[in-house]
Every structure is written in structure tokens, then in C-alpha cells.
Tab-separated table of C-alpha atoms in Angstrom:
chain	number	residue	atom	x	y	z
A	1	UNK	CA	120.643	-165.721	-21.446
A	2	UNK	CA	122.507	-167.650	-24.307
A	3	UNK	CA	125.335	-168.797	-24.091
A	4	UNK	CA	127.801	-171.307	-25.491
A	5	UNK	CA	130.445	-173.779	-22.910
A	6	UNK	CA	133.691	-174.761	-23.982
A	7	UNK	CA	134.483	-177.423	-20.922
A	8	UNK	CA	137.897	-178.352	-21.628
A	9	UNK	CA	140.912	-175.111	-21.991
A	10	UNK	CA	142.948	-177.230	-23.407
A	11	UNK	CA	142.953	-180.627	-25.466
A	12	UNK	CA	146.098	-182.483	-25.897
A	13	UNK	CA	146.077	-185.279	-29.163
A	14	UNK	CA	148.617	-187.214	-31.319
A	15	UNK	CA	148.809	-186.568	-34.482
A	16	UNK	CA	147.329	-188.779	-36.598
A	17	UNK	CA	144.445	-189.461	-33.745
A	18	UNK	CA	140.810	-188.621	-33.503
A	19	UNK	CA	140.620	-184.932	-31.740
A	20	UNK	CA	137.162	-183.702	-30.392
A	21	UNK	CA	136.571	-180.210	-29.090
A	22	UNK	CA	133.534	-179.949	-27.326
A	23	UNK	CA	131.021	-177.610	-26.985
A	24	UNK	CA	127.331	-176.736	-25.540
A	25	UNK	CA	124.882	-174.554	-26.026
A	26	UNK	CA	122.325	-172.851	-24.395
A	27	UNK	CA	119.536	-170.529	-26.497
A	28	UNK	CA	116.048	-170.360	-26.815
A	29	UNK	CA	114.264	-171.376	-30.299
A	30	UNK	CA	116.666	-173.190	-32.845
A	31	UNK	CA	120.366	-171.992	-32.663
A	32	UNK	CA	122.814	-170.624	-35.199
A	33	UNK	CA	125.986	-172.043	-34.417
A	34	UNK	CA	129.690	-171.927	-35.799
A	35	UNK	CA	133.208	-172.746	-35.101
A	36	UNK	CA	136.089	-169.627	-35.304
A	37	UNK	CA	139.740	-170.795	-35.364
A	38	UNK	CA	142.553	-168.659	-33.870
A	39	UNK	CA	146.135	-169.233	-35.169
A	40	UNK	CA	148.719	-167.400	-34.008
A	41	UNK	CA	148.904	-163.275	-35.005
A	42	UNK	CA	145.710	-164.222	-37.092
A	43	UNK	CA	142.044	-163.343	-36.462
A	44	UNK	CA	139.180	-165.727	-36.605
A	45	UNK	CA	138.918	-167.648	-39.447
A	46	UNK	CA	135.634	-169.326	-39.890
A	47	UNK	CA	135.398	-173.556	-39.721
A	48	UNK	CA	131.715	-174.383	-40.109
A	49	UNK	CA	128.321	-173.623	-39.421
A	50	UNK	CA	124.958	-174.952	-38.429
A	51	UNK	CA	121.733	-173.486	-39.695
A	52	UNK	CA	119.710	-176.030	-39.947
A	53	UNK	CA	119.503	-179.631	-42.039
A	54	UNK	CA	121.756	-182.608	-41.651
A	55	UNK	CA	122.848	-182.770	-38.195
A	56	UNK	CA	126.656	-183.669	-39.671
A	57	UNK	CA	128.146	-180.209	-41.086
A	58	UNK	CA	131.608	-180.414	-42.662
A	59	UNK	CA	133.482	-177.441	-42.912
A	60	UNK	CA	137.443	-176.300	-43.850
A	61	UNK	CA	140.181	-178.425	-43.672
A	62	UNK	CA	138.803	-181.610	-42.689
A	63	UNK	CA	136.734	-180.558	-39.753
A	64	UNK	CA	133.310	-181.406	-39.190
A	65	UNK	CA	131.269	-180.923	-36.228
A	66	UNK	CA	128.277	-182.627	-34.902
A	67	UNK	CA	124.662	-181.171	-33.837
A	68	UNK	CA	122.473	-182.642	-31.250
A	69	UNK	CA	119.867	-181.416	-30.102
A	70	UNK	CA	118.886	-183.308	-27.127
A	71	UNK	CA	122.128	-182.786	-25.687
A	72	UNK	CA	122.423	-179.266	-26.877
A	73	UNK	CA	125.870	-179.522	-28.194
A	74	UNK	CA	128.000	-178.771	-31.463
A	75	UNK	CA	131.523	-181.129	-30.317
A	76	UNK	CA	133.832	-180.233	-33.457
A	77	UNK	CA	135.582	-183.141	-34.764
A	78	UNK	CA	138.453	-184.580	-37.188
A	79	UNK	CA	139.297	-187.769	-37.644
A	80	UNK	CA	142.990	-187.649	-38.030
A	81	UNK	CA	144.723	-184.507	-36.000
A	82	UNK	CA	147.775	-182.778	-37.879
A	83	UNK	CA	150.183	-180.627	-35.940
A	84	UNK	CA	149.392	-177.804	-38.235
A	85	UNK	CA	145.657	-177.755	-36.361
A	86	UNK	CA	147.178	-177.110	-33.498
A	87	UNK	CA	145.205	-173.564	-32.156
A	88	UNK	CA	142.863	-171.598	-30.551
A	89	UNK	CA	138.969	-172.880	-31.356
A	90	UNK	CA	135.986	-170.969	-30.285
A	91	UNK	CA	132.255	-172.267	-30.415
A	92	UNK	CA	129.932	-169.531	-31.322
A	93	UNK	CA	126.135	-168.807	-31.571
A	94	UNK	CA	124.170	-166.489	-32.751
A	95	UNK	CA	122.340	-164.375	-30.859
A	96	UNK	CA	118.738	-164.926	-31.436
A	97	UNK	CA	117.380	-161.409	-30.098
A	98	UNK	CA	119.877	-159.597	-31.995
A	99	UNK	CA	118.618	-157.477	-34.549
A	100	UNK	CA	122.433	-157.373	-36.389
A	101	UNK	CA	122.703	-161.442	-35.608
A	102	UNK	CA	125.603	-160.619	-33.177
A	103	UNK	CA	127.359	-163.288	-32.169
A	104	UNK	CA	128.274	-164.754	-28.373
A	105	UNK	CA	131.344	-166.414	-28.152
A	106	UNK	CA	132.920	-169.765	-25.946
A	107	UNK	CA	135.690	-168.909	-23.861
A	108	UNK	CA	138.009	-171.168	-26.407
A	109	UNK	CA	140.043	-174.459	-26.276
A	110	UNK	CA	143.438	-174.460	-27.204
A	111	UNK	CA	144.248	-177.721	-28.928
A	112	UNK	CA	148.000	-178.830	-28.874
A	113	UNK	CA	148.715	-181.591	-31.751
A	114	UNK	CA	151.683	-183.528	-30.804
A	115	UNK	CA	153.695	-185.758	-33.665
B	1	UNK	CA	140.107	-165.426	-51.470
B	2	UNK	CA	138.785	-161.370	-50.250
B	3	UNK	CA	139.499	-160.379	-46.693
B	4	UNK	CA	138.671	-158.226	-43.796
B	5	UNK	CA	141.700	-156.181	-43.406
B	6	UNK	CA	142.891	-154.290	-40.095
B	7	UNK	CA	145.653	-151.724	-39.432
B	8	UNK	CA	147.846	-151.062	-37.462
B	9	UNK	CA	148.328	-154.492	-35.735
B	10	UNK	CA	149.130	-153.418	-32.833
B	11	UNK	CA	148.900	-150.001	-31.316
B	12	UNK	CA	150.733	-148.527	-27.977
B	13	UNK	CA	148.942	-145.192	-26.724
B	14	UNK	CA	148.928	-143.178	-23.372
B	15	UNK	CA	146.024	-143.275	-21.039
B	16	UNK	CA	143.511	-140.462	-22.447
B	17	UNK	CA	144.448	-140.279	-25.745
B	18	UNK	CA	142.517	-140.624	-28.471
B	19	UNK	CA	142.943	-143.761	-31.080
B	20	UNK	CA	141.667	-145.238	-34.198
B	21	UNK	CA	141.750	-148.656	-35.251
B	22	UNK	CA	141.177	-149.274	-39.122
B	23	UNK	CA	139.470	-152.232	-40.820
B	24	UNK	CA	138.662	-152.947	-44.676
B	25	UNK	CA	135.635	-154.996	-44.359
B	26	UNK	CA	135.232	-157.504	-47.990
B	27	UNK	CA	133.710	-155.341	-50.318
B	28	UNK	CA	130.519	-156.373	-51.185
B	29	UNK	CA	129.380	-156.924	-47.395
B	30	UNK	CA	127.043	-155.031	-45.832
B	31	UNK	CA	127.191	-155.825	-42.349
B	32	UNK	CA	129.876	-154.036	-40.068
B	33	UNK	CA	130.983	-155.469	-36.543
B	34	UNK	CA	133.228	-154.851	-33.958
B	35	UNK	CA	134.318	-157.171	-31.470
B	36	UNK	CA	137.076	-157.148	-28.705
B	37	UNK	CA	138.907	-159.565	-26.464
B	38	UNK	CA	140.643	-158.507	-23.158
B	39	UNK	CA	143.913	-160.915	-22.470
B	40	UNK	CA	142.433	-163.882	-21.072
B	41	UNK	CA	138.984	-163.694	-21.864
B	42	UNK	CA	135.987	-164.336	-23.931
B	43	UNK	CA	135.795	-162.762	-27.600
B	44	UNK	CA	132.779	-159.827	-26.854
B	45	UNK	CA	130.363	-157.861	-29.210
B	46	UNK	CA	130.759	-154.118	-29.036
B	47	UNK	CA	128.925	-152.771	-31.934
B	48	UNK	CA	127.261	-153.367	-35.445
B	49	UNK	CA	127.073	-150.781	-38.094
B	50	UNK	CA	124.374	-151.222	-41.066
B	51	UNK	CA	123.092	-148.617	-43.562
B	52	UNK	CA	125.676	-145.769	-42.160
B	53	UNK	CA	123.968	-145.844	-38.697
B	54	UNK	CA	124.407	-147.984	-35.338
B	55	UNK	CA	122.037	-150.676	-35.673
B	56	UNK	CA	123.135	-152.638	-32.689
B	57	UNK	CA	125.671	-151.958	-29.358
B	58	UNK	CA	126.538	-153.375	-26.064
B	59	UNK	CA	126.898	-151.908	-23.114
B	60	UNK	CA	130.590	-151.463	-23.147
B	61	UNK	CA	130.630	-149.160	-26.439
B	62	UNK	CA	129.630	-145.693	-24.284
B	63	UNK	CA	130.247	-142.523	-25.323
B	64	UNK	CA	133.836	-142.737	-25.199
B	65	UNK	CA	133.396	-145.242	-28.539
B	66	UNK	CA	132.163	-143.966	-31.841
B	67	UNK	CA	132.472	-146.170	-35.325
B	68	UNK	CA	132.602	-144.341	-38.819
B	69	UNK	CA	132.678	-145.068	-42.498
B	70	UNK	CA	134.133	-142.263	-44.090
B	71	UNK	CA	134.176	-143.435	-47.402
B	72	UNK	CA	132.856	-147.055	-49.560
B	73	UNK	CA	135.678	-148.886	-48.097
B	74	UNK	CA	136.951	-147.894	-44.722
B	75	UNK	CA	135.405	-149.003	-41.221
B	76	UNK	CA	136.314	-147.346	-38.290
B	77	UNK	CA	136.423	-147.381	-34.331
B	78	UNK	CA	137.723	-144.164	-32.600
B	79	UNK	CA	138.097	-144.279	-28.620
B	80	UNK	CA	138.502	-140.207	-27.564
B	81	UNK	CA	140.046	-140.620	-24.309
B	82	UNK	CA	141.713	-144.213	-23.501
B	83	UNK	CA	141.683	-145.515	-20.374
B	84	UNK	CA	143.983	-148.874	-19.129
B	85	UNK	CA	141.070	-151.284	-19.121
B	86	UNK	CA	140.867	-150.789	-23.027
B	87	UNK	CA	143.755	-152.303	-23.630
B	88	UNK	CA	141.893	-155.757	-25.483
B	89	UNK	CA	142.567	-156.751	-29.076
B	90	UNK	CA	140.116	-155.129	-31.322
B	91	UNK	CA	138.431	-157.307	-34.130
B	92	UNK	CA	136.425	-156.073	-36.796
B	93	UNK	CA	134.250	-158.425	-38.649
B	94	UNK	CA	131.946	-158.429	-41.761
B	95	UNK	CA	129.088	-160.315	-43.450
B	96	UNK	CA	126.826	-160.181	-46.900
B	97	UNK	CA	123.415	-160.587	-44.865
B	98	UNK	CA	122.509	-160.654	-41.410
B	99	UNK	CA	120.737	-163.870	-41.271
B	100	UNK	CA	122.436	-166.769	-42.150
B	101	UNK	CA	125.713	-165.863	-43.338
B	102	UNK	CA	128.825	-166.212	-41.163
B	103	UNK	CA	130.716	-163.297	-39.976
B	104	UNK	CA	134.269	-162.970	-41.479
B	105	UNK	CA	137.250	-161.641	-39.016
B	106	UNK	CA	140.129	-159.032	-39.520
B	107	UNK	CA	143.488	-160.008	-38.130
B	108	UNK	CA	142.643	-157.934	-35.141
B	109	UNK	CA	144.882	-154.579	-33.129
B	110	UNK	CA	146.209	-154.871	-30.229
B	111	UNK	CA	145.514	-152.088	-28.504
B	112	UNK	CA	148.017	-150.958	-25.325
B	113	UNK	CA	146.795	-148.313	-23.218
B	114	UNK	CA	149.798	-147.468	-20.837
């Protein structure tokens, strides 16, 4: 079955720090993948995507997250955390058997940006 | 910046009623989803609407669910006859083509099934 892990519930970071959310994946063929943010009394908003290409995709306010393939993860990244990202961030895939591209969700990581 | 649109945001009903949750997918998207998430748990697919018909649906949209467009604009998911365990936010969700683009995401109902 595919799937996608989010590991950690929560990730605690300073602002100002590095923050990495990570995620794995587990499909058959090459995967569609994306990152959904949750704020508060919002819905998702989209980050980024990977299709295909450079294995660095950058995406909406300073995110970027990182493909590899060996280790079948899609870790999203930012190099200085503000305590505005502070949120609710879901790895996604898309389901490769579905004919309306459907896609599977992580359970989600709430990350807490302290100042 | 266009948007998927929901209403209401959050909606209390009694067990075995009927409800129906509203969305106003972007406008030039053809690609119609919706998607719930129970308190606690993992965003889930319920069903995909292309071309006026069903094109896609998971196990948990039975016969109790039904989705409509009833005109160019509005996207709909009626639930005849409640029950406790459907008390989840609802998303609905759009996208231009199936393939590559992303899916974009209403603010969501919260549905409350007392």
C-alpha cells in the first residue's frame, strides 16, 4: 500500500534556527509528493511539490524540501524558523493507482516556533 | 489569489438528519474532491467528482453520501441520515488537471453530529 510517515508529532525550534520536518515515503514507481500546511481555522494551503527534476524543490514562504530517493524521503526544510510558521504540516503523495490522482496523507507534525 | 470556498464553517446537527456542506471550488478547475479528517487523525479521501459523474470513491462514502453540482459553480456533499461517527471536518479540494497539478483546499466544516 502507499503510504507517507511523519515520525515526529511534534517539532519544537527557536526562531531564527534551522527547522526540519521529516517525512518518508512508501509507493511503487516514482512518487508525487507535496507538503499541505494547516494554520489555525484554515484549510490546507499548499507548500511545495515534487514531480520530478532537481531533487531541491522550493516552495512558499521560504520552505524548501528535499527528495531522496534512496532513502525514500521528502524532510521539509527552512533555514531560519519564524514564529509565524508555527503549524500543522502534512506530507502527502499521490496515489499512483488512482484514476482522480487522490491523494494519501501523513498523520501531521505540529511545529511550535519559539522566539 | 482565487480560492476554494466552504460554508458553513462549522455545522451542529442531530443524529439522522440530513446535512449539506457547500464548497466553491476555483473556477476554472475541473477536478472536484472531498476529503475528511476525524479529531485526531489522518486527513482521508472520500470522493472525486469529474465530468458531472463519480470518477473515484473510498470505501467510507456509502450510500448514505452523495456529491452534486447543481449549477457551474457550486460543489456539494449531502449525508441523508447522520450518524455520531461523522462528526470529522469536511474538506473540499480542487485542481486544473489530474496529473501533475496540486490540489487546492477549502477552509473546511466542522461537522457535529450530536
Amino acid at each position: 500500500a502507499q503510504s507517507v510517515a511523519q515520525p515526529e508529532d511534534q517539532v519544537n525550534v527557536a526562531e531564527g534556527n534551522p527547522l526540519t520536518v521529516k517525512c518518508t515515503y512508501s509507493v511503487s514507481g516514482n512518487p508525487y509528493l507535496f507538503w499541505y500546511v494547516q494554520y489555525p481555522n484554515r484549510g490546507l494551503q499548499f507548500l511545495l511539490k515534487y514531480i520530478t527534476g532537481d531533487n531541491l524543490v522550493k516552495g512558499s514562504y521560504g520552505f524548501e524540501a528535499e527528495f531522496n530517493k534512496s532513502q525514500t524521503s521528502f524532510h521539509l526544510k527552512k533555514p531560519s524558523a519564524l514564529v509565524s510558521d508555527s503549524a500543522l504540516y502534512f506530507c502527502a503523495v499521490r496515489d499512483m493507482y488512482s484514476s482522480a490522482s487522490k491523494i494519501i496523507f501523513g498523520s501531521g507534525t505540529r511545529l511550535s516556533i519559539r522566539p | 489569489e482565487p480560492e476554494v470556498t466552504q460554508t458553513p464553517s462549522h455545522q451542529v446537527t442531530q443524529m439522522g438528519q440530513e446535512v449539506i456542506l457547500r464548497c466553491v471550488p476555483i473556477s476554472n478547475h475541473l477536478y472536484f474532491y472531498w476529503y475528511r479528517q476525524i479529531l485526531g487523525q489522518k486527513v482521508e479521501f472520500l470522493v472525486s467528482f469529474y465530468n458531472n459523474e463519480i470518477s473515484e470513491k473510498s470505501e467510507i462514502f456509502d450510500d448514505q453520501f452523495s456529491v452534486e453540482r447543481p449549477d457551474g459553480s457550486n460543489f456539494t456533499l449531502k449525508i441523508r441520515s447522520t450518524k455520531l461517527e461523522d462528526s470529522a471536518m469536511y474538506f473540499c479540494a480542487s485542481s486544473g488537471t489530474v496529473t501533475y497539478n496540486e490540489q487546492f483546499f477549502g477552509p473546511g466544516t466542522r461537522l457535529t453530529v450530536l
